[in-house]
Structures are given as structure tokens and as C-alpha cells.
């Protein structure tokens, strides 16, 4: 298929706004940021490896309640030419190691409220994994702590920084597809990681919409530009019943959100896929055409042929860009990151809203979860 590239000049013409210049090319690091990692399991180790590739960073501490995991993380830091102290108690680490500027938190979802608030209260910059927390009340406590904190607070909705999705979103927000009407998403794959038991306990992970589906819902709500008004949903456990033993999370659900402006999101998430059927789709339909977010391409309504959007830093991962943005925000004092406390609050509340709609088998409204948010 012929896929013309849309240039920056034509993007400006279409959208009326120029994409922000690349973060990575914007400046050399003005000073080294000293980082501690709290939670060096699956995700923390991955983020650590990514962080170690970014210029201007020194990882000075690693902490995990399982000492062996923290020690392995320290070994990765050594291999990259650095040196990190090993801790098993992050509060003691914050008390005693005074050279830490910023913390990356990658602990299980049920710990986020206490860990985040403790880190924010001592004035460190914090990159905290999603979801914000598991209840609306806990989410709001974290947002209040972030508002009062000295440090920058950024949340692990890294897909906002994915070069392709980010370019696609700028195009949408610039009016490239006209009025946004509907977002359609699927996240179909194999089951959750069996080696990490807390994912399978709903009281610890919030279930698969709050823990996993949340990323795509965050993107769609960002595209639409407001929170949903109502959630209609249905889901359950139909294949992996009591697998692993004691499982309390679903293996599938389908969800519709209605928005105050009349837009809709429909989203299907399941773990039933045999090999070859796995996939993620994130499509945004508008009055003038539709955008495929991960492909950074759009299809006008009136003309044949998919048009690729210009993508800056196309060779960089979403995680790299999100962590690099965190460092830039620290250096520049930007207290409004793209994935800040408020966007994370909205994403988490809508995931809680959808989860309630499934479990309570009824339509759930935004007001029920949002309180004064
Ligand atoms: N943004 C993403 O795409 C993405 C992807 C995967 C996971 N995550 C998130 O990352 C977080 C961690 O997930 P994971 O898959 O790495 O789980 P994991 O269980 O592999 O790792 C969590 C680690 O935190 C440690 N831990 C628990 N309490 C602690 C505490 N008080 N202090 C220090 N360490 C503590 C555990 O021992 C474990 O090693 C979760 O919030 C998850 O939702 C995000």
C-alpha cells in the first residue's frame, strides 16, 4: 500500500500546532540526577535497565524487601559502571542516604498509597508506577500529597510518551481527524505472569482493568479530552477458573464508556488467545477519518490510502521517553508532566468505574467514583 509521510509542515497546517521539539535533542543534561529504585522485581528491573541508558543519571540506591532482588539490581548498576547501595527498607533508605534526588517506585499496586506518600513527604521527585492506587480515596490522598510535595510527581503511563502514540495524539488534538466520535480498543493476549502471585489477587492488583487495561483507557480519555460519564461493562473468569489456585481476577471483560460530549469508547480485553491471535489495537475515529495510535498513521474518510505521521525519536521506546521526560521535568522544574497526578487520577478512577460496573452488574457514573476530583 502507498503510505505517504505527513511532514511536520503539513502537520502544522492541519493541526495548527507544532509538535514540541524532541525532548532528547532539546539539551544536554545540565546536571546529574541521583536516583533510587524502590521495588526491583519485574518492572523495576526493566525500568532500571532503561534508566541506565539515559545520559545524566546516577543510580545511587536500590531497595527491595527481598534482598536478593535489590542485590541483583545493584549488580546491574555495577555492570554499567556505577555503584548503588542496597536497602531492604525504603523508609530507612530515605532517612539515611542523603544523596538521593529522585525515586522510581515499582512496587505492587496495593502498596502504592503508602510508598508514594512516604516518598513525596520527604521531598524527593517521584516516578511512580501505575495505577495510582486501588480506591478513589487512596488516589485522592496521593494527589493531595503530590500537590503539597516539593518534588515532581510523574506516573507510569509511559504510553503517553511513546513516540508513535504521542505523534498520533498531537495530530488528533490539532484537529487532524475533525471531531472525535469513538475509540475502539482491544488488548488480547495470554494470561498474566504466573510467577508473580499478587497479580491474581483482586485485593492486591485491583483486577485486570485497573492493573492492565488502564493504559489504553488513559490514551482514549486523553484523545477525547474529558473523563467518561457512564460505564457499562461485563466480564468474568471463563477459561482460567481457579488457575492459578485462589485466582480472584477475571480473564476477560468488555467495556463501553459514554462521554459527556457524546463520544464512546469500546474496549475488549481477554487472555484467551491461542498463538497468532494476540494483539493490541487502539483506534480513534473522527468526523474526518481515523487514527491508528501505535502505528502513528491515519486514514482520511474521503481518500484511499493510509497516511503515516511524522514521528520524532521513532527509535526510542515509550519507557525511555517517559523516564527521559521525568529527568527533564526535574531539571526544568516542570510540575505538569504529561503523565501527572491528575491524568493518573482520571485514568485510575475510570478503571475503578469500569470494574465496579462489571462486579455490580449495573451502569456506574463518574460522580460515584470522582467525589470532588
Ligand atoms: N507501566 C507499565 O507498563 C507496567 C508494566 C508492568 C508492571 N507495572 C507496575 O509495576 C509495579 C510492579 O510490578 P512488577 O510486575 O514489577 O511486580 P513484582 O512483584 O515483580 O515486583 C514488585 C517488587 O516490589 C517489591 N516490594 C514490595 N513491597 C515493597 C516495599 N515496601 N519496598 C520495597 N520493595 C517492595 C517486591 O519484593 C517485588 O520485588 C506494579 O505497580 C505494576 O502495576 C507497570
PDB file of C-alpha atoms in Angstrom, residues 156-307:
ATOM      1  CA  UNK A 156       3.996   5.222  34.843  1.00  0.00           C
ATOM      2  CA  UNK A 157       1.555   5.852  31.995  1.00  0.00           C
ATOM      3  CA  UNK A 158       4.522   5.676  29.654  1.00  0.00           C
ATOM      4  CA  UNK A 159       2.415   5.142  26.504  1.00  0.00           C
ATOM      5  CA  UNK A 160       1.724   8.890  26.533  1.00  0.00           C
ATOM      6  CA  UNK A 161       5.423   9.277  25.716  1.00  0.00           C
ATOM      7  CA  UNK A 162       5.547   6.527  23.107  1.00  0.00           C
ATOM      8  CA  UNK A 163       6.870   8.374  20.039  1.00  0.00           C
ATOM      9  CA  UNK A 164       4.165   6.985  17.722  1.00  0.00           C
ATOM     10  CA  UNK A 165       1.192   7.387  20.029  1.00  0.00           C
ATOM     11  CA  UNK A 166       2.422  10.816  21.057  1.00  0.00           C
ATOM     12  CA  UNK A 167       2.655  11.976  17.425  1.00  0.00           C
ATOM     13  CA  UNK A 168      -0.789  10.497  16.703  1.00  0.00           C
ATOM     14  CA  UNK A 169      -2.273  12.278  19.702  1.00  0.00           C
ATOM     15  CA  UNK A 170      -0.843  15.634  18.648  1.00  0.00           C
ATOM     16  CA  UNK A 171      -2.463  15.100  15.260  1.00  0.00           C
ATOM     17  CA  UNK A 172      -5.833  14.311  16.876  1.00  0.00           C
ATOM     18  CA  UNK A 173      -5.629  17.234  19.290  1.00  0.00           C
ATOM     19  CA  UNK A 174      -4.700  19.506  16.391  1.00  0.00           C
ATOM     20  CA  UNK A 175      -7.976  18.621  14.663  1.00  0.00           C
ATOM     21  CA  UNK A 176      -6.464  16.187  12.127  1.00  0.00           C
ATOM     22  CA  UNK A 177      -9.481  13.828  12.192  1.00  0.00           C
ATOM     23  CA  UNK A 178     -12.053  16.503  12.955  1.00  0.00           C
ATOM     24  CA  UNK A 179     -14.401  15.828  15.849  1.00  0.00           C
ATOM     25  CA  UNK A 180     -13.517  12.676  17.841  1.00  0.00           C
ATOM     26  CA  UNK A 181     -16.516  10.323  17.802  1.00  0.00           C
ATOM     27  CA  UNK A 182     -15.408   6.926  19.057  1.00  0.00           C
ATOM     28  CA  UNK A 183     -12.361   4.999  20.291  1.00  0.00           C
ATOM     29  CA  UNK A 184     -12.072   1.285  19.793  1.00  0.00           C
ATOM     30  CA  UNK A 185      -9.521  -0.820  21.647  1.00  0.00           C
ATOM     31  CA  UNK A 186      -8.560  -4.415  22.096  1.00  0.00           C
ATOM     32  CA  UNK A 187      -5.964  -5.976  24.320  1.00  0.00           C
ATOM     33  CA  UNK A 188      -5.914  -9.678  23.604  1.00  0.00           C
ATOM     34  CA  UNK A 189      -3.119 -11.879  24.861  1.00  0.00           C
ATOM     35  CA  UNK A 190      -2.029 -14.742  27.049  1.00  0.00           C
ATOM     36  CA  UNK A 191      -2.547 -14.790  30.816  1.00  0.00           C
ATOM     37  CA  UNK A 192      -0.843 -12.634  33.469  1.00  0.00           C
ATOM     38  CA  UNK A 193       2.676 -13.625  34.612  1.00  0.00           C
ATOM     39  CA  UNK A 194       2.205 -16.766  36.717  1.00  0.00           C
ATOM     40  CA  UNK A 195       5.461 -16.187  38.628  1.00  0.00           C
ATOM     41  CA  UNK A 196       4.012 -13.030  40.264  1.00  0.00           C
ATOM     42  CA  UNK A 197       1.191 -14.184  42.579  1.00  0.00           C
ATOM     43  CA  UNK A 198      -0.160 -10.778  43.673  1.00  0.00           C
ATOM     44  CA  UNK A 199      -1.434 -10.068  40.112  1.00  0.00           C
ATOM     45  CA  UNK A 200      -4.005 -12.857  40.592  1.00  0.00           C
ATOM     46  CA  UNK A 201      -5.400 -11.469  43.855  1.00  0.00           C
ATOM     47  CA  UNK A 202      -8.023  -8.807  43.203  1.00  0.00           C
ATOM     48  CA  UNK A 203      -7.457  -7.167  46.603  1.00  0.00           C
ATOM     49  CA  UNK A 204      -3.803  -6.589  45.652  1.00  0.00           C
ATOM     50  CA  UNK A 205      -3.976  -5.678  41.946  1.00  0.00           C
ATOM     51  CA  UNK A 206      -7.463  -4.210  41.703  1.00  0.00           C
ATOM     52  CA  UNK A 207      -8.148  -6.748  38.883  1.00  0.00           C
ATOM     53  CA  UNK A 208      -7.097  -6.677  35.256  1.00  0.00           C
ATOM     54  CA  UNK A 209      -8.859  -3.484  34.159  1.00  0.00           C
ATOM     55  CA  UNK A 210      -7.275  -1.389  36.924  1.00  0.00           C
ATOM     56  CA  UNK A 211      -3.919  -3.104  36.555  1.00  0.00           C
ATOM     57  CA  UNK A 212      -3.648  -3.606  32.769  1.00  0.00           C
ATOM     58  CA  UNK A 213      -6.495  -2.193  30.658  1.00  0.00           C
ATOM     59  CA  UNK A 214      -5.902   1.184  32.318  1.00  0.00           C
ATOM     60  CA  UNK A 215      -3.132   2.110  29.852  1.00  0.00           C
ATOM     61  CA  UNK A 216      -5.408   2.066  26.790  1.00  0.00           C
ATOM     62  CA  UNK A 217      -8.274   3.769  28.610  1.00  0.00           C
ATOM     63  CA  UNK A 218      -5.876   6.535  29.632  1.00  0.00           C
ATOM     64  CA  UNK A 219      -4.963   7.088  25.964  1.00  0.00           C
ATOM     65  CA  UNK A 220      -8.576   7.158  24.821  1.00  0.00           C
ATOM     66  CA  UNK A 221      -9.654   9.595  27.505  1.00  0.00           C
ATOM     67  CA  UNK A 222      -6.670  11.764  26.587  1.00  0.00           C
ATOM     68  CA  UNK A 223      -7.785  11.672  22.923  1.00  0.00           C
ATOM     69  CA  UNK A 224     -11.350  12.637  23.859  1.00  0.00           C
ATOM     70  CA  UNK A 225     -10.227  15.223  26.369  1.00  0.00           C
ATOM     71  CA  UNK A 226     -12.590  14.527  29.242  1.00  0.00           C
ATOM     72  CA  UNK A 227     -13.496  11.814  31.726  1.00  0.00           C
ATOM     73  CA  UNK A 228     -16.247   9.313  30.904  1.00  0.00           C
ATOM     74  CA  UNK A 229     -19.762   9.952  32.224  1.00  0.00           C
ATOM     75  CA  UNK A 230     -21.046   6.350  32.401  1.00  0.00           C
ATOM     76  CA  UNK A 231     -19.585   2.834  32.297  1.00  0.00           C
ATOM     77  CA  UNK A 232     -21.405  -0.276  31.001  1.00  0.00           C
ATOM     78  CA  UNK A 233     -19.428  -3.491  31.240  1.00  0.00           C
ATOM     79  CA  UNK A 234     -19.459  -7.239  31.602  1.00  0.00           C
ATOM     80  CA  UNK A 235     -16.696  -9.683  32.444  1.00  0.00           C
ATOM     81  CA  UNK A 236     -15.649 -12.791  34.318  1.00  0.00           C
ATOM     82  CA  UNK A 237     -13.310 -15.761  34.581  1.00  0.00           C
ATOM     83  CA  UNK A 238     -14.204 -18.310  31.950  1.00  0.00           C
ATOM     84  CA  UNK A 239     -11.018 -20.102  30.940  1.00  0.00           C
ATOM     85  CA  UNK A 240      -8.557 -19.837  33.841  1.00  0.00           C
ATOM     86  CA  UNK A 241     -11.027 -20.729  36.591  1.00  0.00           C
ATOM     87  CA  UNK A 242      -9.049 -21.098  39.867  1.00  0.00           C
ATOM     88  CA  UNK A 243      -5.870 -21.014  37.791  1.00  0.00           C
ATOM     89  CA  UNK A 244      -3.547 -20.379  39.500  1.00  0.00           C
ATOM     90  CA  UNK A 245      -5.297 -21.714  42.648  1.00  0.00           C
ATOM     91  CA  UNK A 246      -7.093 -18.965  44.542  1.00  0.00           C
ATOM     92  CA  UNK A 247      -7.342 -16.676  41.476  1.00  0.00           C
ATOM     93  CA  UNK A 248      -9.796 -13.837  42.059  1.00  0.00           C
ATOM     94  CA  UNK A 249      -9.128 -11.802  38.896  1.00  0.00           C
ATOM     95  CA  UNK A 250     -11.018 -12.016  35.615  1.00  0.00           C
ATOM     96  CA  UNK A 251      -9.656 -13.377  32.374  1.00  0.00           C
ATOM     97  CA  UNK A 252     -11.954 -11.298  30.146  1.00  0.00           C
ATOM     98  CA  UNK A 253     -14.284  -8.320  30.020  1.00  0.00           C
ATOM     99  CA  UNK A 254     -15.865  -5.929  27.541  1.00  0.00           C
ATOM    100  CA  UNK A 255     -16.487  -2.306  28.345  1.00  0.00           C
ATOM    101  CA  UNK A 256     -18.301   0.714  26.935  1.00  0.00           C
ATOM    102  CA  UNK A 257     -17.726   4.225  28.252  1.00  0.00           C
ATOM    103  CA  UNK A 258     -20.026   7.095  27.312  1.00  0.00           C
ATOM    104  CA  UNK A 259     -18.570  10.611  27.497  1.00  0.00           C
ATOM    105  CA  UNK A 260     -20.349  13.867  28.332  1.00  0.00           C
ATOM    106  CA  UNK A 261     -19.733  15.138  24.766  1.00  0.00           C
ATOM    107  CA  UNK A 262     -21.455  12.068  23.253  1.00  0.00           C
ATOM    108  CA  UNK A 263     -18.245  10.172  22.361  1.00  0.00           C
ATOM    109  CA  UNK A 264     -17.885   6.470  23.144  1.00  0.00           C
ATOM    110  CA  UNK A 265     -15.065   4.071  23.971  1.00  0.00           C
ATOM    111  CA  UNK A 266     -15.458   0.386  23.391  1.00  0.00           C
ATOM    112  CA  UNK A 267     -12.779  -1.903  24.700  1.00  0.00           C
ATOM    113  CA  UNK A 268     -12.330  -5.653  24.773  1.00  0.00           C
ATOM    114  CA  UNK A 269      -9.683  -7.302  26.952  1.00  0.00           C
ATOM    115  CA  UNK A 270      -9.094 -11.044  27.298  1.00  0.00           C
ATOM    116  CA  UNK A 271      -6.467 -13.709  27.880  1.00  0.00           C
ATOM    117  CA  UNK A 272      -7.923 -16.418  25.641  1.00  0.00           C
ATOM    118  CA  UNK A 273      -5.616 -16.003  22.685  1.00  0.00           C
ATOM    119  CA  UNK A 274      -4.044 -19.014  21.039  1.00  0.00           C
ATOM    120  CA  UNK A 275      -0.693 -18.263  19.348  1.00  0.00           C
ATOM    121  CA  UNK A 276      -1.052 -15.873  16.449  1.00  0.00           C
ATOM    122  CA  UNK A 277      -4.256 -14.216  17.705  1.00  0.00           C
ATOM    123  CA  UNK A 278      -2.565 -11.920  20.198  1.00  0.00           C
ATOM    124  CA  UNK A 279      -2.911  -8.205  19.627  1.00  0.00           C
ATOM    125  CA  UNK A 280      -3.402  -4.662  20.795  1.00  0.00           C
ATOM    126  CA  UNK A 281      -5.479  -2.156  18.816  1.00  0.00           C
ATOM    127  CA  UNK A 282      -6.015   1.473  19.657  1.00  0.00           C
ATOM    128  CA  UNK A 283      -8.144   3.221  17.038  1.00  0.00           C
ATOM    129  CA  UNK A 284      -9.607   6.709  17.274  1.00  0.00           C
ATOM    130  CA  UNK A 285     -12.420   7.575  14.842  1.00  0.00           C
ATOM    131  CA  UNK A 286     -13.334  11.164  13.987  1.00  0.00           C
ATOM    132  CA  UNK A 287     -15.598  13.061  11.631  1.00  0.00           C
ATOM    133  CA  UNK A 288     -12.801  13.364   9.013  1.00  0.00           C
ATOM    134  CA  UNK A 289     -11.068   9.996   9.366  1.00  0.00           C
ATOM    135  CA  UNK A 290      -9.472   7.575  11.826  1.00  0.00           C
ATOM    136  CA  UNK A 291      -6.083   7.201  13.529  1.00  0.00           C
ATOM    137  CA  UNK A 292      -4.239   4.037  14.464  1.00  0.00           C
ATOM    138  CA  UNK A 293      -2.329   5.208  17.563  1.00  0.00           C
ATOM    139  CA  UNK A 294       0.502   2.612  17.784  1.00  0.00           C
ATOM    140  CA  UNK A 295       1.047   2.805  14.009  1.00  0.00           C
ATOM    141  CA  UNK A 296       1.028   6.634  14.007  1.00  0.00           C
ATOM    142  CA  UNK A 297      -0.994   6.548  10.793  1.00  0.00           C
ATOM    143  CA  UNK A 298      -4.328   7.982   9.735  1.00  0.00           C
ATOM    144  CA  UNK A 299      -6.906   7.216   7.115  1.00  0.00           C
ATOM    145  CA  UNK A 300      -8.954  10.156   5.772  1.00  0.00           C
ATOM    146  CA  UNK A 301     -12.645   9.442   5.293  1.00  0.00           C
ATOM    147  CA  UNK A 302     -12.730  10.698   1.732  1.00  0.00           C
ATOM    148  CA  UNK A 303      -9.480   9.412   0.217  1.00  0.00           C
ATOM    149  CA  UNK A 304      -7.936   5.963  -0.148  1.00  0.00           C
ATOM    150  CA  UNK A 305      -4.507   5.296   1.386  1.00  0.00           C
ATOM    151  CA  UNK A 306      -3.163   5.255   4.915  1.00  0.00           C
ATOM    152  CA  UNK A 307      -1.035   8.329   5.727  1.00  0.00           C
TER     153      UNK A 307
END
